[in-house]
Short mmCIF file of C-alpha atoms in Angstrom, two decimals:
data_model
loop_
_atom_site.label_atom_id
_atom_site.label_comp_id
_atom_site.label_asym_id
_atom_site.label_seq_id
_atom_site.Cartn_x
_atom_site.Cartn_y
_atom_site.Cartn_z
CA MET A 1 20.79 21.95 4.06
CA PRO A 2 18.43 20.78 6.73
CA ASN A 3 16.77 17.46 6.78
CA PRO A 4 13.37 17.28 4.78
CA THR A 5 10.28 17.38 7.91
CA ALA A 6 7.45 14.59 8.14
CA ALA A 7 4.34 14.39 9.89
CA PHE A 8 2.65 11.14 10.75
CA LEU A 9 -1.25 11.09 10.85
CA VAL A 10 -2.85 8.26 12.33
CA ILE A 11 -6.44 7.27 11.45
CA GLY A 12 -6.86 5.39 14.32
CA ASP A 13 -10.47 4.99 16.40
CA GLU A 14 -9.23 2.10 17.73
CA ILE A 15 -6.14 3.84 19.71
CA LEU A 16 -8.24 6.70 20.88
CA SER A 17 -10.64 4.41 22.65
CA GLY A 18 -7.61 2.14 24.27
CA ARG A 19 -8.44 -0.57 22.45
CA THR A 20 -5.50 -0.95 19.98
CA ARG A 21 -2.00 0.35 21.44
CA ASP A 22 -0.07 1.87 18.52
CA ALA A 23 2.78 0.03 16.89
CA ASN A 24 3.43 1.77 13.76
CA VAL A 25 4.91 5.26 15.23
CA GLN A 26 8.24 3.66 15.96
CA VAL A 27 8.31 1.78 12.85
CA LEU A 28 7.97 4.65 10.88
CA ALA A 29 10.07 7.00 12.98
CA LEU A 30 12.81 4.44 12.84
CA ALA A 31 12.77 4.51 8.92
CA LEU A 32 12.65 8.32 8.51
CA ALA A 33 15.54 8.22 11.14
CA GLY A 34 17.22 6.01 8.71
CA ALA A 35 16.71 8.22 5.84
CA GLY A 36 17.36 11.39 7.12
CA ILE A 37 13.71 12.56 7.41
CA ASP A 38 12.89 14.43 10.54
CA LEU A 39 9.69 13.02 12.30
CA VAL A 40 8.46 16.47 13.96
CA GLU A 41 4.70 15.81 14.82
CA VAL A 42 2.11 12.60 15.03
CA ARG A 43 -1.29 13.16 15.36
CA VAL A 44 -3.72 10.38 16.16
CA ILE A 45 -7.28 11.44 15.20
CA ARG A 46 -10.95 9.97 14.94
CA ASP A 47 -11.93 8.21 11.84
CA ASP A 48 -13.93 11.03 10.81
CA ARG A 49 -14.19 12.80 7.62
CA ASP A 50 -13.76 16.11 8.58
CA ALA A 51 -11.31 15.50 11.00
CA ILE A 52 -9.11 13.50 8.45
CA VAL A 53 -9.73 16.57 5.62
CA GLY A 54 -8.69 19.36 8.37
CA ALA A 55 -5.68 17.53 9.59
CA VAL A 56 -4.23 16.65 6.14
CA ARG A 57 -4.79 20.15 4.45
CA SER A 58 -3.16 21.61 7.65
CA LEU A 59 0.23 19.17 8.01
CA ARG A 60 0.75 19.36 4.53
CA THR A 61 1.75 22.92 4.43
CA THR A 62 3.76 22.49 7.28
CA TYR A 63 5.80 19.63 6.58
CA ASP A 64 7.69 18.18 3.49
CA GLN A 65 6.00 14.90 3.87
CA VAL A 66 2.86 13.53 5.53
CA PHE A 67 1.65 9.66 6.14
CA THR A 68 -1.07 8.23 7.17
CA SER A 69 -2.23 5.15 8.62
CA GLY A 70 -5.66 3.50 8.63
CA GLY A 71 -9.27 3.38 7.21
CA ILE A 72 -8.07 1.63 3.70
CA GLY A 73 -9.57 -1.48 3.92
CA PRO A 74 -12.95 -2.66 2.41
CA THR A 75 -15.77 -2.02 5.20
CA HIS A 76 -18.23 0.95 5.48
CA ASP A 77 -15.60 2.78 8.52
CA ASP A 78 -13.07 2.84 5.63
CA ILE A 79 -13.21 6.27 4.66
CA THR A 80 -9.70 7.57 4.35
CA ALA A 81 -9.32 7.22 0.73
CA ASP A 82 -12.44 9.36 -0.13
CA SER A 83 -11.69 11.67 2.77
CA ILE A 84 -7.92 12.73 1.14
CA ALA A 85 -9.68 12.91 -2.50
CA ALA A 86 -11.69 15.93 -0.28
CA ALA A 87 -8.94 17.08 1.13
CA PHE A 88 -7.18 17.72 -1.98
CA ASP A 89 -10.39 18.33 -4.00
CA VAL A 90 -9.65 15.77 -6.48
CA PRO A 91 -12.20 12.96 -7.82
CA ILE A 92 -12.18 9.23 -6.65
CA GLY A 93 -13.23 6.03 -8.24
CA VAL A 94 -12.32 2.90 -8.97
CA ARG A 95 -8.91 2.89 -10.63
CA ASP A 96 -7.97 0.50 -13.39
CA ASP A 97 -4.27 -0.06 -11.90
CA ALA A 98 -5.41 -0.57 -8.70
CA ARG A 99 -8.46 -3.07 -9.40
CA ALA A 100 -5.44 -5.21 -11.34
CA LEU A 101 -3.91 -5.69 -8.45
CA LEU A 102 -7.17 -6.92 -6.48
CA GLU A 103 -8.34 -9.03 -9.46
CA GLU A 104 -4.43 -10.75 -9.57
CA ARG A 105 -5.18 -11.40 -5.28
CA VAL A 106 -8.40 -12.99 -5.83
CA ARG A 107 -7.64 -15.10 -8.59
CA GLU A 108 -4.43 -16.55 -6.36
CA ARG A 109 -6.72 -16.79 -3.50
CA GLY A 110 -9.42 -18.84 -5.34
CA ILE A 111 -12.29 -16.06 -3.85
CA PRO A 112 -14.92 -14.19 -6.04
CA MET A 113 -14.35 -10.39 -6.51
CA SER A 114 -16.83 -8.48 -4.54
CA GLU A 115 -18.40 -4.80 -3.71
CA GLY A 116 -16.03 -4.63 -0.68
CA ILE A 117 -13.17 -5.47 -2.77
CA LEU A 118 -13.58 -3.35 -5.21
CA ARG A 119 -13.84 -0.61 -2.85
CA MET A 120 -10.53 -0.83 -2.05
CA ALA A 121 -9.34 0.04 -5.42
CA ARG A 122 -10.79 3.41 -5.27
CA ILE A 123 -7.97 5.78 -5.42
CA PRO A 124 -7.92 9.69 -5.76
CA ASP A 125 -7.47 11.20 -9.05
CA GLY A 126 -3.53 11.82 -9.53
CA ALA A 127 -2.24 9.71 -6.62
CA VAL A 128 0.93 6.81 -7.67
CA LEU A 129 -0.13 3.34 -6.10
CA ILE A 130 2.12 2.31 -3.34
CA GLY A 131 2.24 -1.56 -3.45
CA ASN A 132 3.12 -4.18 -0.62
CA GLU A 133 4.07 -7.75 -0.41
CA LEU A 134 1.09 -8.97 2.00
CA SER A 135 -1.97 -7.44 0.56
CA GLY A 136 -3.40 -6.82 -2.73
CA ALA A 137 -4.97 -3.93 -1.37
CA PRO A 138 -2.33 -0.76 -1.94
CA GLY A 139 -1.92 2.71 -0.64
CA PHE A 140 -1.21 5.49 -2.56
CA SER A 141 0.68 8.94 -2.81
CA ILE A 142 -0.88 12.07 -3.46
CA GLY A 143 1.40 15.16 -3.52
CA ASN A 144 3.35 14.92 -0.29
CA VAL A 145 0.79 12.76 1.51
CA HIS A 146 1.03 8.89 1.98
CA VAL A 147 -1.52 7.18 2.84
CA MET A 148 -0.79 3.67 4.20
CA ALA A 149 -2.90 0.55 5.87
CA GLY A 150 -3.37 0.09 9.78
CA VAL A 151 -2.46 -3.08 10.05
CA PRO A 152 0.91 -3.44 11.56
CA SER A 153 2.28 -6.20 9.02
CA ILE A 154 0.96 -4.14 5.97
CA PHE A 155 1.79 -1.09 7.35
CA ALA A 156 5.55 -2.03 7.75
CA ALA A 157 5.57 -3.70 4.02
CA MET A 158 4.58 0.02 2.64
CA VAL A 159 7.11 1.77 4.70
CA ALA A 160 9.89 -0.60 3.48
CA VAL A 161 8.65 0.15 -0.29
CA LEU A 162 7.59 3.87 -0.14
CA VAL A 163 10.75 5.50 2.35
CA PRO A 164 13.81 4.65 0.26
CA THR A 165 11.91 6.32 -2.91
CA LEU A 166 11.62 9.90 -1.15
CA PRO A 167 14.44 12.80 -0.66
CA GLY A 168 16.30 12.13 2.21
CA GLY A 169 18.67 14.27 4.44
CA THR A 170 21.59 12.89 6.63
CA PRO A 171 20.71 10.13 8.61
CA THR A 172 20.43 10.68 12.71
CA VAL A 173 22.27 8.53 14.62
CA SER A 174 22.78 8.02 18.40
CA GLY A 175 24.38 6.15 21.43
CA SER A 176 23.86 6.09 24.75
CA VAL A 177 25.34 5.29 28.60
CA VAL A 178 22.82 3.90 30.87
CA VAL A 179 23.61 5.48 34.46
CA GLU A 180 22.13 3.67 37.92
CA ARG A 181 21.29 6.37 39.45
CA GLY A 182 18.72 9.39 40.11
CA GLU A 183 18.92 12.19 36.96
CA ALA A 184 19.15 14.99 39.64
CA PHE A 185 22.62 13.70 40.67
CA PHE A 186 23.97 14.27 37.13
CA ALA A 187 21.80 17.21 35.98
CA ALA A 188 24.13 19.99 36.29
CA ALA A 189 27.04 18.10 34.72
CA LEU A 190 24.63 16.81 31.84
CA ALA A 191 23.49 20.23 31.21
CA GLU A 192 26.70 21.50 30.93
CA PHE A 193 27.83 18.71 28.90
CA ALA A 194 24.91 20.08 26.34
CA ARG A 195 26.20 23.05 26.23
CA GLU A 196 29.61 22.21 25.39
CA HIS A 197 28.01 20.29 22.43
CA PRO A 198 25.67 22.14 20.47
CA ASP A 199 25.27 20.62 17.29
CA LEU A 200 24.68 17.13 19.62
CA SER A 201 20.67 16.34 20.72
CA ILE A 202 21.35 15.02 24.56
CA GLY A 203 18.27 13.59 25.98
CA SER A 204 17.58 12.01 29.70
CA TYR A 205 15.46 9.37 29.82
CA PRO A 206 14.42 7.44 33.16
CA PHE A 207 12.85 4.48 33.48
CA ARG A 208 12.34 1.69 35.95
CA ASN A 209 14.43 -1.33 36.22
CA ASP A 210 13.01 -3.73 38.69
CA ASP A 211 12.40 -1.27 41.72
CA ARG A 212 15.16 0.91 41.17
CA PHE A 213 15.62 4.10 38.64
CA ALA A 214 18.00 4.08 36.24
CA VAL A 215 18.70 6.64 33.41
CA GLU A 216 19.24 6.30 29.69
CA VAL A 217 21.10 9.41 28.62
CA VAL A 218 20.80 9.50 24.89
CA VAL A 219 23.44 11.31 22.14
CA ARG A 220 21.94 12.02 18.72
CA GLY A 221 23.63 13.72 15.91
CA HIS A 222 24.44 13.63 12.04
CA ASP A 223 28.05 12.37 12.60
CA ARG A 224 28.78 8.79 13.65
CA ALA A 225 32.50 9.83 14.86
CA ARG A 226 31.05 12.51 16.58
CA VAL A 227 28.76 10.75 18.40
CA ASP A 228 30.76 7.80 19.67
CA GLU A 229 33.12 10.42 21.15
CA ALA A 230 30.84 12.28 22.90
CA VAL A 231 29.44 8.81 24.13
CA ALA A 232 32.82 7.90 25.70
CA ARG A 233 32.99 11.65 27.11
CA LEU A 234 29.81 11.35 28.82
CA ALA A 235 30.26 8.10 30.11
CA VAL A 236 33.39 9.29 32.10
CA VAL A 237 31.03 12.60 33.55
CA LEU A 238 28.45 10.81 34.56
CA HIS A 239 30.44 7.94 36.45
CA GLU A 240 32.38 10.48 37.98
CA GLU A 241 29.62 12.88 39.47
CA MET B 1 -25.84 15.94 27.57
CA PRO B 2 -22.48 15.12 25.06
CA ASN B 3 -19.38 13.51 26.99
CA PRO B 4 -16.43 16.39 27.73
CA THR B 5 -13.91 15.85 24.88
CA ALA B 6 -10.16 15.62 25.82
CA ALA B 7 -6.61 15.91 24.08
CA PHE B 8 -3.62 14.13 24.82
CA LEU B 9 0.11 16.05 24.27
CA VAL B 10 2.98 13.50 24.45
CA ILE B 11 6.27 15.70 24.58
CA GLY B 12 8.45 13.31 23.34
CA ASP B 13 11.47 13.67 21.22
CA GLU B 14 12.29 9.69 22.09
CA ILE B 15 8.91 8.78 20.42
CA LEU B 16 9.53 11.03 17.34
CA SER B 17 12.73 9.35 16.94
CA GLY B 18 11.61 6.14 17.18
CA ARG B 19 13.64 5.37 20.29
CA THR B 20 10.90 4.69 22.35
CA ARG B 21 7.33 3.22 21.78
CA ASP B 22 4.66 5.01 23.79
CA ALA B 23 2.81 3.22 26.51
CA ASN B 24 0.92 6.32 27.84
CA VAL B 25 -1.77 6.42 25.44
CA GLN B 26 -3.18 3.44 25.83
CA VAL B 27 -3.50 4.11 29.45
CA LEU B 28 -4.64 7.54 29.25
CA ALA B 29 -7.60 6.21 26.72
CA LEU B 30 -8.80 3.45 28.98
CA ALA B 31 -8.93 5.33 31.82
CA LEU B 32 -10.62 8.58 30.16
CA ALA B 33 -13.29 5.75 28.27
CA GLY B 34 -14.22 4.53 32.11
CA ALA B 35 -14.57 7.98 33.32
CA GLY B 36 -16.81 9.19 30.36
CA ILE B 37 -14.33 11.22 29.15
CA ASP B 38 -13.94 11.31 25.06
CA LEU B 39 -10.29 11.45 23.66
CA VAL B 40 -10.81 13.17 20.69
CA GLU B 41 -6.99 13.74 19.90
CA VAL B 42 -3.13 12.74 20.61
CA ARG B 43 -0.20 14.87 19.46
CA VAL B 44 2.96 13.75 20.06
CA ILE B 45 5.57 16.53 19.23
CA ARG B 46 9.47 18.27 20.28
CA ASP B 47 10.52 18.76 23.57
CA ASP B 48 10.78 22.28 21.90
CA ARG B 49 9.27 25.21 24.05
CA ASP B 50 7.46 26.87 21.06
CA ALA B 51 6.07 23.70 19.86
CA ILE B 52 4.69 23.09 23.37
CA VAL B 53 3.16 26.76 23.58
CA GLY B 54 1.54 26.56 20.34
CA ALA B 55 0.04 23.21 20.69
CA VAL B 56 -1.04 23.69 24.62
CA ARG B 57 -2.71 27.05 23.46
CA SER B 58 -4.51 25.40 20.92
CA LEU B 59 -5.55 22.00 22.34
CA ARG B 60 -6.98 24.17 25.68
CA THR B 61 -9.27 25.98 23.50
CA THR B 62 -10.81 23.04 21.45
CA TYR B 63 -11.26 20.52 23.97
CA ASP B 64 -12.56 20.26 27.94
CA GLN B 65 -9.49 18.60 29.23
CA VAL B 66 -5.72 18.38 27.90
CA PHE B 67 -3.49 16.11 29.47
CA THR B 68 0.58 16.05 29.07
CA SER B 69 3.11 13.47 29.32
CA GLY B 70 6.91 13.41 29.46
CA GLY B 71 9.48 16.79 30.03
CA ILE B 72 8.91 17.37 34.01
CA GLY B 73 12.11 15.74 35.43
CA PRO B 74 15.45 17.56 36.42
CA THR B 75 17.51 17.70 33.58
CA HIS B 76 17.91 20.32 31.35
CA ASP B 77 15.91 18.87 28.32
CA ASP B 78 12.92 19.08 30.74
CA ILE B 79 11.40 22.41 29.57
CA THR B 80 7.60 21.31 30.16
CA ALA B 81 6.77 23.20 33.05
CA ASP B 82 8.24 26.37 32.10
CA SER B 83 6.70 26.16 28.88
CA ILE B 84 2.89 25.79 30.05
CA ALA B 85 3.74 28.72 32.69
CA ALA B 86 4.79 30.73 28.88
CA ALA B 87 1.86 29.26 27.12
CA PHE B 88 -0.54 30.79 30.21
CA ASP B 89 1.32 33.91 30.64
CA VAL B 90 1.74 33.20 34.41
CA PRO B 91 4.85 33.86 36.45
CA ILE B 92 7.04 30.39 37.53
CA GLY B 93 9.26 29.44 40.47
CA VAL B 94 9.93 26.97 43.31
CA ARG B 95 7.14 26.23 44.85
CA ASP B 96 6.66 25.69 48.74
CA ASP B 97 4.28 22.58 48.48
CA ALA B 98 6.09 21.19 45.57
CA ARG B 99 9.59 21.73 47.40
CA ALA B 100 7.92 19.96 50.96
CA LEU B 101 6.94 16.88 48.91
CA LEU B 102 10.60 16.59 47.22
CA GLU B 103 12.24 17.07 50.56
CA GLU B 104 10.40 14.44 52.24
CA ARG B 105 11.20 12.03 49.87
CA VAL B 106 14.73 13.20 49.73
CA ARG B 107 15.01 12.40 53.64
CA GLU B 108 13.55 9.08 53.35
CA ARG B 109 16.01 8.25 50.59
CA GLY B 110 19.10 9.47 52.91
CA ILE B 111 20.24 11.58 49.79
CA PRO B 112 21.04 15.14 49.81
CA MET B 113 19.03 17.74 48.50
CA SER B 114 20.22 19.41 45.33
CA GLU B 115 19.64 21.96 42.30
CA GLY B 116 18.40 19.30 40.09
CA ILE B 117 15.94 18.01 42.91
CA LEU B 118 14.70 21.60 43.93
CA ARG B 119 13.96 22.24 39.70
CA MET B 120 11.22 19.63 39.92
CA ALA B 121 9.68 21.77 42.63
CA ARG B 122 9.17 24.96 39.83
CA ILE B 123 5.28 24.97 39.40
CA PRO B 124 3.59 28.01 36.97
CA ASP B 125 1.88 30.07 39.53
CA GLY B 126 -1.99 28.99 40.31
CA ALA B 127 -1.46 25.20 39.43
CA VAL B 128 -2.57 22.46 41.97
CA LEU B 129 -0.13 19.67 42.35
CA ILE B 130 -0.66 16.17 41.28
CA GLY B 131 0.45 13.60 43.39
CA ASN B 132 1.64 9.93 42.90
CA GLU B 133 2.84 6.86 45.09
CA LEU B 134 6.00 6.19 42.99
CA SER B 135 7.95 9.60 43.07
CA GLY B 136 8.32 12.43 45.02
CA ALA B 137 8.22 14.81 41.73
CA PRO B 138 4.50 16.42 41.23
CA GLY B 139 2.30 16.94 38.14
CA PHE B 140 0.35 19.88 37.88
CA SER B 141 -3.11 21.01 36.74
CA ILE B 142 -3.57 24.58 35.50
CA GLY B 143 -6.82 25.57 34.13
CA ASN B 144 -7.95 22.50 32.12
CA VAL B 145 -4.38 21.35 31.19
CA HIS B 146 -2.73 18.48 33.51
CA VAL B 147 0.40 17.81 33.15
CA MET B 148 1.99 14.58 33.91
CA ALA B 149 5.87 12.35 33.66
CA GLY B 150 6.82 10.48 31.15
CA VAL B 151 7.95 7.46 32.69
CA PRO B 152 4.78 5.24 32.40
CA SER B 153 4.59 3.72 35.76
CA ILE B 154 4.80 7.80 37.22
CA PHE B 155 2.03 8.58 34.14
CA ALA B 156 -0.24 5.60 35.33
CA ALA B 157 0.02 6.61 38.92
CA MET B 158 -0.63 10.02 38.30
CA VAL B 159 -3.49 8.95 35.69
CA ALA B 160 -4.97 7.16 38.68
CA VAL B 161 -5.04 10.29 40.87
CA LEU B 162 -6.16 12.65 38.84
CA VAL B 163 -9.02 11.37 36.30
CA PRO B 164 -11.27 10.46 38.99
CA THR B 165 -11.14 13.74 40.42
CA LEU B 166 -12.97 15.24 36.88
CA PRO B 167 -15.70 16.31 35.71
CA GLY B 168 -17.03 12.90 33.52
CA GLY B 169 -19.63 11.58 31.49
CA THR B 170 -21.22 8.40 29.91
CA PRO B 171 -18.58 5.42 30.34
CA THR B 172 -18.01 3.43 26.54
CA VAL B 173 -18.38 0.18 26.65
CA SER B 174 -17.87 -2.24 24.07
CA GLY B 175 -18.18 -5.51 23.25
CA SER B 176 -16.87 -7.63 19.85
CA VAL B 177 -16.99 -10.30 17.56
CA VAL B 178 -13.87 -11.91 16.24
CA VAL B 179 -14.32 -13.56 12.53
CA GLU B 180 -11.44 -15.71 10.64
CA ARG B 181 -12.15 -14.56 7.18
CA GLY B 182 -11.42 -11.25 5.35
CA GLU B 183 -13.23 -8.33 5.78
CA ALA B 184 -14.44 -7.83 2.13
CA PHE B 185 -16.32 -10.93 2.46
CA PHE B 186 -18.92 -9.28 5.20
CA ALA B 187 -18.27 -5.23 4.16
CA ALA B 188 -22.20 -5.17 2.99
CA ALA B 189 -23.80 -6.78 5.71
CA LEU B 190 -21.98 -5.00 8.39
CA ALA B 191 -22.15 -1.40 6.62
CA GLU B 192 -26.23 -2.24 6.41
CA PHE B 193 -25.93 -3.19 10.47
CA ALA B 194 -24.11 0.41 11.40
CA ARG B 195 -26.99 1.94 9.27
CA GLU B 196 -29.65 0.20 11.56
CA HIS B 197 -27.64 1.21 14.77
CA PRO B 198 -27.07 4.50 14.58
CA ASP B 199 -26.28 5.00 17.98
CA LEU B 200 -23.68 2.41 18.07
CA SER B 201 -20.10 2.72 16.79
CA ILE B 202 -19.04 0.10 14.80
CA GLY B 203 -15.52 -0.30 13.96
CA SER B 204 -13.72 -3.43 12.07
CA TYR B 205 -10.12 -4.34 12.71
CA PRO B 206 -8.15 -6.67 10.52
CA PHE B 207 -5.15 -8.58 12.35
CA ARG B 208 -2.79 -11.12 10.87
CA ASN B 209 -2.67 -14.49 13.29
CA ASP B 210 -0.38 -16.69 12.73
CA ASP B 211 -0.74 -16.25 8.41
CA ARG B 212 -4.09 -16.44 8.41
CA PHE B 213 -6.15 -12.71 8.21
CA ALA B 214 -8.57 -12.15 10.79
CA VAL B 215 -10.87 -9.28 11.72
CA GLU B 216 -12.14 -8.13 15.47
CA VAL B 217 -15.23 -6.25 14.78
CA VAL B 218 -16.02 -3.80 17.52
CA VAL B 219 -19.08 -2.26 18.92
CA ARG B 220 -19.20 0.56 21.15
CA GLY B 221 -21.79 2.65 22.94
CA HIS B 222 -23.30 3.96 26.15
CA ASP B 223 -25.41 1.26 27.44
CA ARG B 224 -24.37 -2.01 28.63
CA ALA B 225 -27.71 -3.93 27.23
CA ARG B 226 -27.79 -2.26 23.67
CA VAL B 227 -23.96 -3.16 23.11
CA ASP B 228 -24.67 -6.92 24.68
CA GLU B 229 -27.65 -7.20 22.09
CA ALA B 230 -25.87 -5.79 19.25
CA VAL B 231 -22.81 -8.24 19.49
CA ALA B 232 -25.13 -11.21 19.62
CA ARG B 233 -27.12 -10.40 16.58
CA LEU B 234 -23.86 -8.92 14.92
CA ALA B 235 -22.23 -12.65 15.48
CA VAL B 236 -25.09 -14.07 13.89
CA VAL B 237 -25.26 -11.85 10.66
CA LEU B 238 -21.11 -12.20 10.22
CA HIS B 239 -21.14 -15.77 10.47
CA GLU B 240 -24.32 -16.23 8.41
CA GLU B 241 -22.70 -13.93 5.67
#
């Protein structure tokens, strides 16, 4: 049976403006790889209701699971929860379970409850909360859409809670060989190697090491022994070419 | 007149697997903001011909400019140029101008020409080359689609050559205020401030500073004096709340 598929929707004016370099894609990608859920697409879109509704409706019919990050805080630009409710055509309001989480946190911190804090208890009808250790403000899952915070530490905490609860598949395992020469020198041999190993995915990733070009050739598959064996053979092939 | 719009298509198995943290989105985003081209969407997709063809066809009709990164090297997994040719329904083959660039580089380095290197001279009919200082392998522009390397240093060099040649608009300028308290404390005042400044985009971005939460409130607009004035007023509002 093939692995479940997933998309990640980053709601991120701050990424599109160049203000912030995304840190959440890699965190989610590694968690999903470990759970055997194949991340097939990432989209970064604006903090815009129509854009969010359109992307969520499209992605949730294409992929088994959809994850979002960003826009669930207390300020005027946090429009994700309302947009998700609109995408699912369900009502949204302050919910008692979310309010209880926030009230607990407010008590712990000795700060007054406010309209802003209560805004974070707005949860679409039918959603299940995603808690986290760092913040009282919960994310939520509705259908196959999982709505999480954008702040990297809170996003990572929510991913750690959520991903193990999802139906998984066969984890992806990988190994690699680093070669200190241009890709062109071994391109033909590598193509032949890839043809001989149709069950493995072979990627060739050049990078600059100081002023020299080097290449990491990565072997990915679903069987540890098979990947390790291929990496060992590949090291011989690449260094002989 | 509104600014031209753009999308960035990252062809990136290595991003989706979690192996690599993307570095190119921020580089392109900042270059486009400076040129007055609005980056509206980023997609990361697999190194898969159908996925590339589908995304290019969709994005190039939706946005004024489309940029891609990745998959233009010499190895079997570099399928971008052929996929772009398929998306445009044009032939592709080794082109003399691209071959000349590669031959020059090969002579400089004193290495033999190979089938792998020549593969990087495969350019769709009708495309214009994008050169760079670091590598002999060119990117190319075809219609409103600009195809660039994935290696960050080469990607940045191509962006620096390409973006100034594109029709631009009014650059986005920004300023920000950092507040060392939770967003909820000033959410209502900030919402009012945003309503009073409909020509500006006001974003509130919490982050963790050691163990404390802090918030950067960013003001973006198209007029330096107007943004600076708003930032000064905002600092008073946020610190009074």
